[in-house]
Every structure is written in C-alpha cells, then in structure tokens.
Coordinates of N, CA and C in Angstrom, one line a residue:
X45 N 9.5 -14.9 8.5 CA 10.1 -14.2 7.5 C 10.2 -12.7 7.9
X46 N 9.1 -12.0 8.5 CA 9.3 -10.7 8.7 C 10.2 -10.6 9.9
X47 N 10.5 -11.6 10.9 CA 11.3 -11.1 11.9 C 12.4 -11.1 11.3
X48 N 13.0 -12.0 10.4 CA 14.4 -11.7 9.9 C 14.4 -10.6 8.5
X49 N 13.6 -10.6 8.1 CA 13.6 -9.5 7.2 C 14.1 -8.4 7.9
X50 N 13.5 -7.8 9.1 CA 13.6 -7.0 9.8 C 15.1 -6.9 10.7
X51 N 15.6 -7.9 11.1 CA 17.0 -8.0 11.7 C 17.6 -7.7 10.9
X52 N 17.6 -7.9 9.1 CA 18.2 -7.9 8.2 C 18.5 -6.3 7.8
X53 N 17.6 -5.4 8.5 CA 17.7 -4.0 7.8 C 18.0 -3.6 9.3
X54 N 17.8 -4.0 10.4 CA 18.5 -3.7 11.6 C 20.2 -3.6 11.5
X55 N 20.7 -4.7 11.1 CA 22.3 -5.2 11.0 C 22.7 -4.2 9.8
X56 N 22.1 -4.1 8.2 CA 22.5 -3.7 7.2 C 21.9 -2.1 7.3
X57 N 21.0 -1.9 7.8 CA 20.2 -0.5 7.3 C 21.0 0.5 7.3
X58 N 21.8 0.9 8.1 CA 22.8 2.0 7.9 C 23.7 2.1 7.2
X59 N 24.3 1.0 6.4 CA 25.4 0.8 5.5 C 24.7 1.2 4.1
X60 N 23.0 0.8 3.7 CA 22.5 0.6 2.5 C 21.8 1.8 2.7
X61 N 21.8 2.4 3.7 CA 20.7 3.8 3.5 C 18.6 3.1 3.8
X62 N 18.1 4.2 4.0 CA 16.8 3.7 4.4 C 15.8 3.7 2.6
X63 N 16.5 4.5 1.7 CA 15.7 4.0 0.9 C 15.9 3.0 -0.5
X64 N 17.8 2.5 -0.5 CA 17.9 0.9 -1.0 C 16.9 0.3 -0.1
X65 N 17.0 0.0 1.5 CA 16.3 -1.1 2.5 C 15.0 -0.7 1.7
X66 N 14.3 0.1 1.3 CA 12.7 -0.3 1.2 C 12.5 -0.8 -0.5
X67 N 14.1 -0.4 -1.1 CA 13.8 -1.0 -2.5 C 13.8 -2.3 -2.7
X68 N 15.0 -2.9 -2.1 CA 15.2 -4.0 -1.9 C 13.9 -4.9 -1.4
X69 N 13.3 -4.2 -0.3 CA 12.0 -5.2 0.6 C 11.4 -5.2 -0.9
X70 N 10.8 -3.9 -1.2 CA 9.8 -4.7 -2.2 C 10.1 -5.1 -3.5
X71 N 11.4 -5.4 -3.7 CA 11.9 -6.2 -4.7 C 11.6 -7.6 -4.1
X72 N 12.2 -7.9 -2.7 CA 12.1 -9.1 -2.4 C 10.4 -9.6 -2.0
X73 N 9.4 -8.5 -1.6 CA 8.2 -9.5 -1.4 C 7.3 -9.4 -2.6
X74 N 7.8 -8.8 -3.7 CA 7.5 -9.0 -5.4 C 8.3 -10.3 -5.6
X75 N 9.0 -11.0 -5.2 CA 9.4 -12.0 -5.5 C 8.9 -13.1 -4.9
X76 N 8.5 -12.3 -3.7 CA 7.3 -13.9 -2.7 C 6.1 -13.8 -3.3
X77 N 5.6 -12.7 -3.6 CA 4.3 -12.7 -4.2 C 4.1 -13.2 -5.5
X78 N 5.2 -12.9 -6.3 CA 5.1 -14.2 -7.6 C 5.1 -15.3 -7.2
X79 N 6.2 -16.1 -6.8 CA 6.3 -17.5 -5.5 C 5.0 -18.1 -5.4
X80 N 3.9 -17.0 -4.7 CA 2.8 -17.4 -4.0 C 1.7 -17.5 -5.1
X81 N 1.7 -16.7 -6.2 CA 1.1 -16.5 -7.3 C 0.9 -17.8 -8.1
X82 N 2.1 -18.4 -8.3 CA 2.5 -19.5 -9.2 C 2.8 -20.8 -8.6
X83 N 1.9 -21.1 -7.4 CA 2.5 -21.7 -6.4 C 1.7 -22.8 -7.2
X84 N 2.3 -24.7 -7.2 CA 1.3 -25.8 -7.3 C 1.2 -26.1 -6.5
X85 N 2.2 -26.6 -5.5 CA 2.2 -26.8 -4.5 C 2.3 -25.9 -3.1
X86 N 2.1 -27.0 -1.9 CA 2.0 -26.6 -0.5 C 3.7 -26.1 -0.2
X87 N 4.4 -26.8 -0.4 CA 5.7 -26.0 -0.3 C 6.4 -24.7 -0.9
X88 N 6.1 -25.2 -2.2 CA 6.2 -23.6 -2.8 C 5.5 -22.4 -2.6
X89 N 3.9 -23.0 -1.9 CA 3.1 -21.5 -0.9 C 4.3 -21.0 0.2
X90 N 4.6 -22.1 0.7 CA 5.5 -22.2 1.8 C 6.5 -21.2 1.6
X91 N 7.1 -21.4 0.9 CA 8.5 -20.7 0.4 C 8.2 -19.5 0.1
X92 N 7.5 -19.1 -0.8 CA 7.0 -17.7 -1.2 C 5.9 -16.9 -0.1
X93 N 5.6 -17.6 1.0 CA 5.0 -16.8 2.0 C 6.5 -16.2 3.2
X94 N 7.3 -17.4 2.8 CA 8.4 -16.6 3.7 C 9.0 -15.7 3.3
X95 N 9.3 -15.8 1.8 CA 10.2 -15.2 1.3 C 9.3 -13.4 1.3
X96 N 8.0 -13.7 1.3 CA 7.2 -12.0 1.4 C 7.5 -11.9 2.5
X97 N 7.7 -12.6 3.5 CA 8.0 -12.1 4.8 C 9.3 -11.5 5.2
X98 N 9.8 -11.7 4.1 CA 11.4 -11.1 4.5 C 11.2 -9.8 4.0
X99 N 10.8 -9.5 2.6 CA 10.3 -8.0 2.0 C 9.5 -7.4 3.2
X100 N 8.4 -7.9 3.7 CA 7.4 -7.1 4.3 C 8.4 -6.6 5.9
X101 N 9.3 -7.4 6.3 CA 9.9 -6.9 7.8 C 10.6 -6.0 7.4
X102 N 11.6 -6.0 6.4 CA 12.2 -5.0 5.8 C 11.7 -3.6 5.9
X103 N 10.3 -3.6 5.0 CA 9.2 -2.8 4.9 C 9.0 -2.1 6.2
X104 N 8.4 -3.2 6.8 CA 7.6 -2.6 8.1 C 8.7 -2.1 8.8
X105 N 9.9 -2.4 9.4 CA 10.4 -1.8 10.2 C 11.4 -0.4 9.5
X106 N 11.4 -0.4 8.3 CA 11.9 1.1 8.0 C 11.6 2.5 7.3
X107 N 10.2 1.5 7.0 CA 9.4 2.8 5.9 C 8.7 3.6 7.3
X108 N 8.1 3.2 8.4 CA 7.8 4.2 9.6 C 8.5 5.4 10.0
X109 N 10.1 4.8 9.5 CA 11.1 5.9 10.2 C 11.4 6.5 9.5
X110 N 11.5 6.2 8.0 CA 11.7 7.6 7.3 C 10.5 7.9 6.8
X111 N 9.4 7.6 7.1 CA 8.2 8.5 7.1 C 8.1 9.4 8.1
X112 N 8.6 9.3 9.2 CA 9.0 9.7 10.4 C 9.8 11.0 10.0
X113 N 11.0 10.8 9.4 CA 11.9 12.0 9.2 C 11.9 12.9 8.4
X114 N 10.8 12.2 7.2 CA 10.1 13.4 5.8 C 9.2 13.9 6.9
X115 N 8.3 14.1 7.5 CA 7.5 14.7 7.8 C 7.6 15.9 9.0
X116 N 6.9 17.2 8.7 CA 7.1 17.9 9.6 C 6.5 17.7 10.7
X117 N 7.0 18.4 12.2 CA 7.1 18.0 13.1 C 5.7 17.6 13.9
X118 N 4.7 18.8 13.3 CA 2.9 19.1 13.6 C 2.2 18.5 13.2
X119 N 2.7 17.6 12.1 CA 1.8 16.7 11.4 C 2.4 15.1 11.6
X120 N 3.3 14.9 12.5 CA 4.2 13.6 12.3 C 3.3 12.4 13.1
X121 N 2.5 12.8 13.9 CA 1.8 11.7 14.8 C 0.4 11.6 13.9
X122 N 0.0 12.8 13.4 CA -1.2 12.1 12.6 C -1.0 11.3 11.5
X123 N 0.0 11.9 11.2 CA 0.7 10.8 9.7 C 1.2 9.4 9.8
X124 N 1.4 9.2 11.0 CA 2.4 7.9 11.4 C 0.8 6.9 12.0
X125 N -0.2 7.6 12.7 CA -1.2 7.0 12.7 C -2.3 6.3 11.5
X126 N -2.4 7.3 10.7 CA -2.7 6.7 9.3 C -2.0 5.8 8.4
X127 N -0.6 6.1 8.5 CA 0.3 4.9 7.6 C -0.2 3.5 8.6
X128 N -0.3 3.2 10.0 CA -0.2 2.0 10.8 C -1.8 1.8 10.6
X129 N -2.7 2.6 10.3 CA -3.7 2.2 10.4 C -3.8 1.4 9.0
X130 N -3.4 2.3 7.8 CA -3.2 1.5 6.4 C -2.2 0.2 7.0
X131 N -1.5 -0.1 7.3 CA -0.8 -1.1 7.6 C -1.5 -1.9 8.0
X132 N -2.1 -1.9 8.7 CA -3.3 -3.2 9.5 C -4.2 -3.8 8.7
X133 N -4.7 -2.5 7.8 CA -5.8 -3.0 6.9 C -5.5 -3.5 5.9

C-alpha cells in the first residue's frame, strides 16, 4: 500500500498541490484505521492495512518535502532529522 500510495502522489502531487496530497493521505489512512479498528475478520484486517498503506505512502513521501520548504535553511537538517526519527518511532 505505501508504495502505491506513494506513486500515487508521485504521478498526481503537482496537479493537487503538496498540502490536498497530505489531506487526502490522512483522509485515506483514517479510513484504513477505521477498516482495521472494526475488523471481524482476517480479510478485512487485510484490506484496511492496505488501504493505511496507501494514506501512510502518500504521507511519507510528501510531508518531508514540504517540511523541507517551510523551514529555514539553518535549521532544515536538524528538523528533517527529528521528523524521520518521529517517523520510525
């Protein structure tokens, strides 16, 4: 899910702007995490873990860069270290 989430803001991201692409992601992995939330079944985990994966690629590959472009130039690598560090954890 996250690699096509991510192609998906690759192909579209410049027509929608970078901050519809991050509305959209977490519209869509608020919709996998409900999915996963209300899951009975193994398929419907299924489905709602892909479907956060389409939000989360979105996410990951475009909130970096315009975190990247809000930030001034002296502080842009400490700040981009801390967002990836929060990302991991």
């Amino acid at each position: 899910g996250c690699f096509f989430g991510s192609i998906f803001c690759f192909l579209f991201g410049e027509k929608l702007g970078r901050r519809k692409c991050i509305m959209l992601g977490c519209i869509v992995l608020s919709i996998g995490a409900a999915l996963q939330a209300s899951a009975n079944t193994i398929p419907q985990m299924i489905v709602g873990r892909i479907v956060a994966g389409l939000g989360n690629g979105m996410n990951t590959s475009t909130i970096p860069v315009w975190h990247a472009e809000m930030m001034k130039a002296h502080k842009r690598g400490k700040g981009l270290a801390v967002e990836l560090a929060i990302n991991i954890l």
